PDB file of C-alpha atoms in Angstrom:
ATOM      1  CA  UNK A   1       2.049   9.715  -9.444  1.00 92.00           C
ATOM      2  CA  UNK A   2       1.515   6.183 -10.883  1.00 97.00           C
ATOM      3  CA  UNK A   3      -1.979   4.572 -10.722  1.00 98.00           C
ATOM      4  CA  UNK A   4      -2.145   1.378  -8.789  1.00 98.00           C
ATOM      5  CA  UNK A   5      -4.197  -1.496 -10.334  1.00 98.00           C
ATOM      6  CA  UNK A   6      -5.537  -4.007  -7.775  1.00 98.00           C
ATOM      7  CA  UNK A   7      -6.473  -7.422  -8.932  1.00 98.00           C
ATOM      8  CA  UNK A   8      -8.988  -8.232  -6.240  1.00 97.00           C
ATOM      9  CA  UNK A   9     -11.865 -10.605  -5.450  1.00 97.00           C
ATOM     10  CA  UNK A  10      -9.600 -13.245  -3.925  1.00 96.00           C
ATOM     11  CA  UNK A  11     -11.325 -12.661  -1.615  1.00 91.00           C
ATOM     12  CA  UNK A  12     -13.400  -9.552  -1.472  1.00 94.00           C
ATOM     13  CA  UNK A  13     -12.549  -8.751   2.232  1.00 92.00           C
ATOM     14  CA  UNK A  14      -8.785  -9.205   1.541  1.00 93.00           C
ATOM     15  CA  UNK A  15      -9.213  -6.702  -1.324  1.00 96.00           C
ATOM     16  CA  UNK A  16     -10.712  -4.051   0.894  1.00 96.00           C
ATOM     17  CA  UNK A  17      -8.002  -4.744   3.540  1.00 94.00           C
ATOM     18  CA  UNK A  18      -5.320  -4.001   0.955  1.00 97.00           C
ATOM     19  CA  UNK A  19      -6.994  -0.719  -0.224  1.00 97.00           C
ATOM     20  CA  UNK A  20      -7.329   0.339   3.385  1.00 97.00           C
ATOM     21  CA  UNK A  21      -3.628  -0.355   4.099  1.00 97.00           C
ATOM     22  CA  UNK A  22      -2.515   1.624   1.041  1.00 98.00           C
ATOM     23  CA  UNK A  23      -4.772   4.599   2.271  1.00 97.00           C
ATOM     24  CA  UNK A  24      -3.647   4.419   6.000  1.00 97.00           C
ATOM     25  CA  UNK A  25       0.135   4.107   4.949  1.00 96.00           C
ATOM     26  CA  UNK A  26       0.020   7.085   2.633  1.00 96.00           C
ATOM     27  CA  UNK A  27       1.171  10.462   4.122  1.00 93.00           C
ATOM     28  CA  UNK A  28      -1.736  12.713   3.265  1.00 94.00           C
ATOM     29  CA  UNK A  29      -3.437  15.890   4.488  1.00 95.00           C
ATOM     30  CA  UNK A  30      -5.937  16.093   1.698  1.00 96.00           C
ATOM     31  CA  UNK A  31      -7.658  13.986  -0.845  1.00 96.00           C
ATOM     32  CA  UNK A  32      -5.186  14.920  -3.604  1.00 95.00           C
ATOM     33  CA  UNK A  33      -2.340  13.497  -1.637  1.00 95.00           C
ATOM     34  CA  UNK A  34      -3.529   9.982  -1.980  1.00 97.00           C
ATOM     35  CA  UNK A  35      -2.596   7.565  -4.695  1.00 97.00           C
ATOM     36  CA  UNK A  36      -5.049   6.852  -7.475  1.00 97.00           C
ATOM     37  CA  UNK A  37      -6.188   3.201  -7.449  1.00 98.00           C
ATOM     38  CA  UNK A  38      -8.253   1.087  -9.924  1.00 98.00           C
ATOM     39  CA  UNK A  39      -9.772  -1.988  -8.453  1.00 98.00           C
ATOM     40  CA  UNK A  40     -11.216  -5.013 -10.325  1.00 98.00           C
ATOM     41  CA  UNK A  41     -12.907  -6.955  -7.538  1.00 97.00           C
ATOM     42  CA  UNK A  42     -13.330 -10.166  -9.597  1.00 97.00           C
ATOM     43  CA  UNK A  43     -14.989 -12.643  -7.247  1.00 96.00           C
ATOM     44  CA  UNK A  44     -15.448 -15.094 -10.111  1.00 97.00           C
ATOM     45  CA  UNK A  45     -11.729 -16.017 -10.345  1.00 98.00           C
ATOM     46  CA  UNK A  46     -11.762 -19.616  -9.536  1.00 98.00           C
ATOM     47  CA  UNK A  47     -10.314 -20.774  -6.163  1.00 96.00           C
ATOM     48  CA  UNK A  48      -6.443 -20.854  -6.565  1.00 96.00           C
ATOM     49  CA  UNK A  49      -5.856 -23.607  -3.934  1.00 94.00           C
ATOM     50  CA  UNK A  50      -8.280 -25.946  -5.585  1.00 96.00           C
ATOM     51  CA  UNK A  51      -6.664 -25.339  -8.938  1.00 97.00           C
ATOM     52  CA  UNK A  52      -3.225 -26.178  -7.678  1.00 96.00           C
ATOM     53  CA  UNK A  53      -4.293 -29.332  -6.026  1.00 94.00           C
ATOM     54  CA  UNK A  54      -6.069 -30.335  -9.226  1.00 96.00           C
ATOM     55  CA  UNK A  55      -9.546 -30.030  -7.815  1.00 96.00           C
ATOM     56  CA  UNK A  56     -10.850 -27.147  -9.791  1.00 97.00           C
ATOM     57  CA  UNK A  57     -10.554 -24.835 -12.861  1.00 98.00           C
ATOM     58  CA  UNK A  58      -7.488 -22.517 -13.412  1.00 98.00           C
ATOM     59  CA  UNK A  59      -8.004 -19.094 -12.394  1.00 98.00           C
ATOM     60  CA  UNK A  60      -5.660 -17.949 -15.021  1.00 98.00           C
ATOM     61  CA  UNK A  61      -8.239 -16.972 -17.604  1.00 98.00           C
ATOM     62  CA  UNK A  62     -10.107 -14.731 -15.276  1.00 98.00           C
ATOM     63  CA  UNK A  63      -6.931 -13.319 -13.853  1.00 98.00           C
ATOM     64  CA  UNK A  64      -6.011 -12.274 -17.405  1.00 98.00           C
ATOM     65  CA  UNK A  65      -9.395 -10.582 -17.977  1.00 98.00           C
ATOM     66  CA  UNK A  66      -8.836  -8.622 -14.668  1.00 98.00           C
ATOM     67  CA  UNK A  67      -5.354  -7.690 -15.497  1.00 98.00           C
ATOM     68  CA  UNK A  68      -6.369  -6.463 -18.972  1.00 98.00           C
ATOM     69  CA  UNK A  69      -9.256  -4.447 -17.529  1.00 98.00           C
ATOM     70  CA  UNK A  70      -6.892  -2.788 -15.217  1.00 98.00           C
ATOM     71  CA  UNK A  71      -4.357  -2.043 -17.887  1.00 97.00           C
ATOM     72  CA  UNK A  72      -6.874  -0.669 -20.411  1.00 97.00           C
ATOM     73  CA  UNK A  73      -8.487   1.532 -17.622  1.00 98.00           C
ATOM     74  CA  UNK A  74      -5.019   3.165 -16.965  1.00 98.00           C
ATOM     75  CA  UNK A  75      -3.261   1.168 -14.315  1.00 98.00           C
ATOM     76  CA  UNK A  76       0.524   1.633 -14.405  1.00 97.00           C
ATOM     77  CA  UNK A  77       1.343  -1.499 -12.503  1.00 98.00           C
ATOM     78  CA  UNK A  78      -0.707  -4.132 -10.753  1.00 98.00           C
ATOM     79  CA  UNK A  79      -0.671  -5.637  -7.300  1.00 98.00           C
ATOM     80  CA  UNK A  80      -2.561  -8.853  -6.398  1.00 97.00           C
ATOM     81  CA  UNK A  81      -4.641  -9.173  -3.263  1.00 95.00           C
ATOM     82  CA  UNK A  82      -3.886 -12.822  -3.029  1.00 96.00           C
ATOM     83  CA  UNK A  83      -0.635 -14.696  -2.285  1.00 96.00           C
ATOM     84  CA  UNK A  84      -1.582 -18.048  -3.932  1.00 95.00           C
ATOM     85  CA  UNK A  85      -2.476 -16.392  -7.187  1.00 96.00           C
ATOM     86  CA  UNK A  86       1.202 -15.533  -7.662  1.00 97.00           C
ATOM     87  CA  UNK A  87       1.714 -18.953  -8.696  1.00 96.00           C
ATOM     88  CA  UNK A  88      -0.046 -18.396 -11.976  1.00 97.00           C
ATOM     89  CA  UNK A  89       1.754 -15.166 -12.973  1.00 96.00           C
ATOM     90  CA  UNK A  90       3.810 -16.877 -15.691  1.00 96.00           C
ATOM     91  CA  UNK A  91       0.503 -17.493 -17.628  1.00 96.00           C
ATOM     92  CA  UNK A  92      -0.638 -13.759 -17.051  1.00 96.00           C
ATOM     93  CA  UNK A  93       2.510 -11.690 -17.643  1.00 97.00           C
ATOM     94  CA  UNK A  94       3.064 -12.496 -21.347  1.00 97.00           C
ATOM     95  CA  UNK A  95      -0.458 -11.229 -21.968  1.00 96.00           C
ATOM     96  CA  UNK A  96      -0.013  -7.690 -20.424  1.00 97.00           C
ATOM     97  CA  UNK A  97       2.517  -4.862 -20.756  1.00 97.00           C
ATOM     98  CA  UNK A  98       2.533  -3.401 -17.277  1.00 97.00           C
ATOM     99  CA  UNK A  99       4.434  -4.762 -14.322  1.00 96.00           C
ATOM    100  CA  UNK A 100       3.234  -6.653 -11.332  1.00 97.00           C
ATOM    101  CA  UNK A 101       4.650  -5.963  -7.906  1.00 97.00           C
ATOM    102  CA  UNK A 102       5.311  -9.299  -6.058  1.00 97.00           C
ATOM    103  CA  UNK A 103       3.906  -9.771  -2.737  1.00 97.00           C
ATOM    104  CA  UNK A 104       6.429 -12.806  -2.165  1.00 97.00           C
ATOM    105  CA  UNK A 105       9.428 -10.626  -2.895  1.00 96.00           C
ATOM    106  CA  UNK A 106       8.492  -7.559  -0.752  1.00 97.00           C
ATOM    107  CA  UNK A 107       7.488  -9.752   2.227  1.00 98.00           C
ATOM    108  CA  UNK A 108      10.899 -11.763   1.949  1.00 97.00           C
ATOM    109  CA  UNK A 109      12.745  -8.474   1.792  1.00 96.00           C
ATOM    110  CA  UNK A 110      10.885  -7.175   4.854  1.00 97.00           C
ATOM    111  CA  UNK A 111      11.875 -10.482   6.873  1.00 97.00           C
ATOM    112  CA  UNK A 112      15.399 -10.075   5.807  1.00 97.00           C
ATOM    113  CA  UNK A 113      15.546  -6.382   6.748  1.00 96.00           C
ATOM    114  CA  UNK A 114      14.086  -7.201  10.173  1.00 97.00           C
ATOM    115  CA  UNK A 115      16.803  -9.592  10.825  1.00 97.00           C
ATOM    116  CA  UNK A 116      14.753 -12.885  11.243  1.00 98.00           C
ATOM    117  CA  UNK A 117      16.590 -16.124  10.787  1.00 98.00           C
ATOM    118  CA  UNK A 118      13.522 -18.427  10.906  1.00 98.00           C
ATOM    119  CA  UNK A 119       9.971 -17.573  10.254  1.00 98.00           C
ATOM    120  CA  UNK A 120       6.615 -19.438  10.317  1.00 98.00           C
ATOM    121  CA  UNK A 121       4.466 -19.336   7.170  1.00 98.00           C
ATOM    122  CA  UNK A 122       0.631 -18.922   7.625  1.00 98.00           C
ATOM    123  CA  UNK A 123      -0.798 -19.543   4.190  1.00 97.00           C
ATOM    124  CA  UNK A 124      -3.227 -21.668   2.260  1.00 95.00           C
ATOM    125  CA  UNK A 125      -2.346 -25.272   1.396  1.00 95.00           C
ATOM    126  CA  UNK A 126      -2.018 -23.979  -2.235  1.00 95.00           C
ATOM    127  CA  UNK A 127       0.653 -21.353  -1.391  1.00 96.00           C
ATOM    128  CA  UNK A 128       2.469 -23.938   0.903  1.00 97.00           C
ATOM    129  CA  UNK A 129       2.475 -26.661  -1.748  1.00 96.00           C
ATOM    130  CA  UNK A 130       3.952 -24.372  -4.381  1.00 96.00           C
ATOM    131  CA  UNK A 131       6.906 -23.514  -2.312  1.00 97.00           C
ATOM    132  CA  UNK A 132       6.597 -19.822  -3.399  1.00 96.00           C
ATOM    133  CA  UNK A 133       7.641 -18.515  -0.098  1.00 97.00           C
ATOM    134  CA  UNK A 134      10.024 -21.365   1.082  1.00 97.00           C
ATOM    135  CA  UNK A 135      12.189 -20.977  -2.082  1.00 97.00           C
ATOM    136  CA  UNK A 136      12.471 -17.292  -1.908  1.00 96.00           C
ATOM    137  CA  UNK A 137      13.081 -17.201   1.931  1.00 98.00           C
ATOM    138  CA  UNK A 138      15.665 -20.004   1.887  1.00 96.00           C
ATOM    139  CA  UNK A 139      17.537 -18.238  -1.009  1.00 96.00           C
ATOM    140  CA  UNK A 140      17.747 -15.253   1.426  1.00 96.00           C
ATOM    141  CA  UNK A 141      19.113 -17.457   4.164  1.00 97.00           C
ATOM    142  CA  UNK A 142      15.945 -17.499   6.133  1.00 98.00           C
ATOM    143  CA  UNK A 143      14.477 -20.836   7.403  1.00 98.00           C
ATOM    144  CA  UNK A 144      10.859 -21.264   6.669  1.00 98.00           C
ATOM    145  CA  UNK A 145       8.679 -23.386   9.034  1.00 98.00           C
ATOM    146  CA  UNK A 146       5.337 -24.566   7.838  1.00 98.00           C
ATOM    147  CA  UNK A 147       2.566 -26.212   9.763  1.00 98.00           C
ATOM    148  CA  UNK A 148       2.858 -30.097  10.164  1.00 97.00           C
ATOM    149  CA  UNK A 149       1.018 -31.742   7.152  1.00 96.00           C
ATOM    150  CA  UNK A 150      -1.776 -32.886   9.386  1.00 97.00           C
ATOM    151  CA  UNK A 151      -2.438 -29.359  10.874  1.00 98.00           C
ATOM    152  CA  UNK A 152      -2.172 -27.243   7.740  1.00 97.00           C
ATOM    153  CA  UNK A 153      -5.876 -27.554   7.414  1.00 98.00           C
ATOM    154  CA  UNK A 154      -6.330 -25.462  10.454  1.00 98.00           C
ATOM    155  CA  UNK A 155      -5.219 -22.446   8.491  1.00 98.00           C
ATOM    156  CA  UNK A 156      -7.306 -23.327   5.644  1.00 96.00           C
ATOM    157  CA  UNK A 157     -10.266 -23.656   7.784  1.00 97.00           C
ATOM    158  CA  UNK A 158      -9.903 -20.379   9.537  1.00 97.00           C
ATOM    159  CA  UNK A 159      -9.472 -18.682   6.024  1.00 96.00           C
ATOM    160  CA  UNK A 160     -12.418 -20.435   4.406  1.00 95.00           C
ATOM    161  CA  UNK A 161     -14.883 -21.090   7.358  1.00 97.00           C
ATOM    162  CA  UNK A 162     -13.828 -18.008   9.226  1.00 97.00           C
ATOM    163  CA  UNK A 163     -13.065 -15.111   7.154  1.00 95.00           C
ATOM    164  CA  UNK A 164     -14.507 -16.060   3.843  1.00 93.00           C
ATOM    165  CA  UNK A 165     -17.709 -16.904   5.625  1.00 95.00           C
ATOM    166  CA  UNK A 166     -17.504 -13.690   7.541  1.00 94.00           C
ATOM    167  CA  UNK A 167     -17.967 -15.807  10.625  1.00 97.00           C
ATOM    168  CA  UNK A 168     -16.858 -13.477  13.386  1.00 96.00           C
ATOM    169  CA  UNK A 169     -17.373 -16.282  16.156  1.00 96.00           C
ATOM    170  CA  UNK A 170     -15.055 -18.735  14.551  1.00 97.00           C
ATOM    171  CA  UNK A 171     -13.018 -20.818  17.168  1.00 97.00           C
ATOM    172  CA  UNK A 172      -9.375 -20.223  16.702  1.00 98.00           C
ATOM    173  CA  UNK A 173      -8.059 -22.162  19.860  1.00 97.00           C
ATOM    174  CA  UNK A 174      -6.475 -24.769  17.750  1.00 98.00           C
ATOM    175  CA  UNK A 175      -4.924 -22.225  15.532  1.00 98.00           C
ATOM    176  CA  UNK A 176      -3.386 -20.527  18.636  1.00 97.00           C
ATOM    177  CA  UNK A 177      -2.015 -24.002  19.683  1.00 98.00           C
ATOM    178  CA  UNK A 178      -0.586 -24.449  16.309  1.00 98.00           C
ATOM    179  CA  UNK A 179       1.193 -21.100  16.419  1.00 98.00           C
ATOM    180  CA  UNK A 180       2.729 -21.861  19.857  1.00 97.00           C
ATOM    181  CA  UNK A 181       3.995 -25.371  18.391  1.00 98.00           C
ATOM    182  CA  UNK A 182       5.606 -23.527  15.424  1.00 98.00           C
ATOM    183  CA  UNK A 183       7.228 -20.954  17.692  1.00 97.00           C
ATOM    184  CA  UNK A 184       8.657 -23.784  19.861  1.00 97.00           C
ATOM    185  CA  UNK A 185      10.121 -25.304  16.565  1.00 97.00           C
ATOM    186  CA  UNK A 186      12.022 -22.137  16.006  1.00 98.00           C
ATOM    187  CA  UNK A 187       9.641 -19.626  14.273  1.00 98.00           C
ATOM    188  CA  UNK A 188      10.825 -15.979  15.401  1.00 98.00           C
ATOM    189  CA  UNK A 189       7.771 -14.498  13.687  1.00 98.00           C
ATOM    190  CA  UNK A 190       4.976 -15.512  11.367  1.00 98.00           C
ATOM    191  CA  UNK A 191       4.368 -14.470   7.836  1.00 98.00           C
ATOM    192  CA  UNK A 192       0.870 -13.765   7.201  1.00 98.00           C
ATOM    193  CA  UNK A 193       1.167 -15.272   3.832  1.00 97.00           C
ATOM    194  CA  UNK A 194      -2.468 -15.200   2.669  1.00 95.00           C
ATOM    195  CA  UNK A 195      -4.240 -11.870   2.332  1.00 93.00           C
ATOM    196  CA  UNK A 196      -7.108 -13.140   4.536  1.00 93.00           C
ATOM    197  CA  UNK A 197      -4.874 -14.175   7.416  1.00 96.00           C
ATOM    198  CA  UNK A 198      -4.267 -10.558   8.412  1.00 94.00           C
ATOM    199  CA  UNK A 199      -7.907 -10.065   8.369  1.00 94.00           C
ATOM    200  CA  UNK A 200      -8.232 -13.205  10.649  1.00 97.00           C
ATOM    201  CA  UNK A 201      -5.657 -11.869  13.064  1.00 97.00           C
ATOM    202  CA  UNK A 202      -7.635  -8.639  13.474  1.00 96.00           C
ATOM    203  CA  UNK A 203     -10.981 -10.343  13.583  1.00 96.00           C
ATOM    204  CA  UNK A 204      -9.985 -13.055  16.071  1.00 97.00           C
ATOM    205  CA  UNK A 205      -7.427 -11.030  17.935  1.00 97.00           C
ATOM    206  CA  UNK A 206      -4.658 -13.581  17.434  1.00 97.00           C
ATOM    207  CA  UNK A 207      -1.400 -12.703  19.174  1.00 95.00           C
ATOM    208  CA  UNK A 208       2.205 -13.047  17.986  1.00 95.00           C
ATOM    209  CA  UNK A 209       5.078 -11.432  16.124  1.00 97.00           C
ATOM    210  CA  UNK A 210       3.756 -11.034  12.573  1.00 98.00           C
ATOM    211  CA  UNK A 211       4.944  -9.966   9.169  1.00 98.00           C
ATOM    212  CA  UNK A 212       1.790  -8.834   7.327  1.00 97.00           C
ATOM    213  CA  UNK A 213       2.331  -9.570   3.655  1.00 97.00           C
ATOM    214  CA  UNK A 214      -0.600  -7.241   2.805  1.00 96.00           C
ATOM    215  CA  UNK A 215       0.941  -4.428   4.606  1.00 97.00           C
ATOM    216  CA  UNK A 216       4.406  -4.947   3.090  1.00 97.00           C
ATOM    217  CA  UNK A 217       2.648  -4.963  -0.434  1.00 98.00           C
ATOM    218  CA  UNK A 218       0.840  -1.808   0.431  1.00 97.00           C
ATOM    219  CA  UNK A 219       3.874   0.023   1.593  1.00 97.00           C
ATOM    220  CA  UNK A 220       5.990  -1.064  -1.584  1.00 97.00           C
ATOM    221  CA  UNK A 221       3.107  -0.100  -3.945  1.00 97.00           C
ATOM    222  CA  UNK A 222       3.087   3.417  -2.319  1.00 97.00           C
ATOM    223  CA  UNK A 223       6.810   3.673  -2.936  1.00 95.00           C
ATOM    224  CA  UNK A 224       6.527   2.580  -6.431  1.00 96.00           C
ATOM    225  CA  UNK A 225       3.577   4.772  -7.216  1.00 96.00           C
ATOM    226  CA  UNK A 226       5.428   7.745  -6.134  1.00 93.00           C
ATOM    227  CA  UNK A 227       8.448   6.798  -8.102  1.00 80.00           C
ATOM    228  CA  UNK A 228      10.545   6.263  -4.939  1.00 59.00           C
ATOM    229  CA  UNK A 229      13.094   3.494  -4.960  1.00 45.00           C
ATOM    230  CA  UNK A 230      10.986   0.377  -4.162  1.00 45.00           C
ATOM    231  CA  UNK A 231      13.042  -2.232  -2.143  1.00 44.00           C
ATOM    232  CA  UNK A 232      11.635  -5.152  -4.087  1.00 44.00           C
ATOM    233  CA  UNK A 233      11.783  -7.019  -7.413  1.00 49.00           C
ATOM    234  CA  UNK A 234       9.342  -6.378 -10.088  1.00 55.00           C
ATOM    235  CA  UNK A 235       7.976  -9.423 -12.030  1.00 55.00           C
ATOM    236  CA  UNK A 236       8.140  -8.412 -15.651  1.00 50.00           C
TER     237      UNK A 236
END
């Protein structure tokens, strides 16, 4: 059984959510049936969206530190508890010798397998602006609907002022209105394309047809760790 390395801290609650989903999705009757995990909960990795928008330091150096620590500790492959961070992988991959399983790829594959023709994307401004999901989805024949430019901040606010601030009383009525608007525009389901959005869905009891990117990554990591055929693409 391969050892999973989790590049975490982006944010800490999303990291715990990924770990929990791996544990819950693993068929097990005893401790020894579970998959070994190494976690580097590096909360000092600079904000990915700010870096992409030219408003902060690059997270790449700290991501490299985390990747190397995981590799040296014995991880056989890495998964990243952050969608936006995947934008910086071209800077990280040449400096490590173990593969990274892409959350973008496994989530797109899931949307394709489920037969969706049009999906909404709930992600940070950083992820949306890079086109990480849009390019992959459209190459697979799936339309990607993003929030209107003047309403994208509603998702960011829920992530930063809600989940990251551990604010259980955050008011999500404007987010619910946005989801309805995107659904009316043709979104058959919503990709939870930030690892803190699934936490928000649970915390604030949001309703809808969701494709949980964190859950898709967890299931793909289990398959790969057990050396089963993973229906995904490995980066590197």
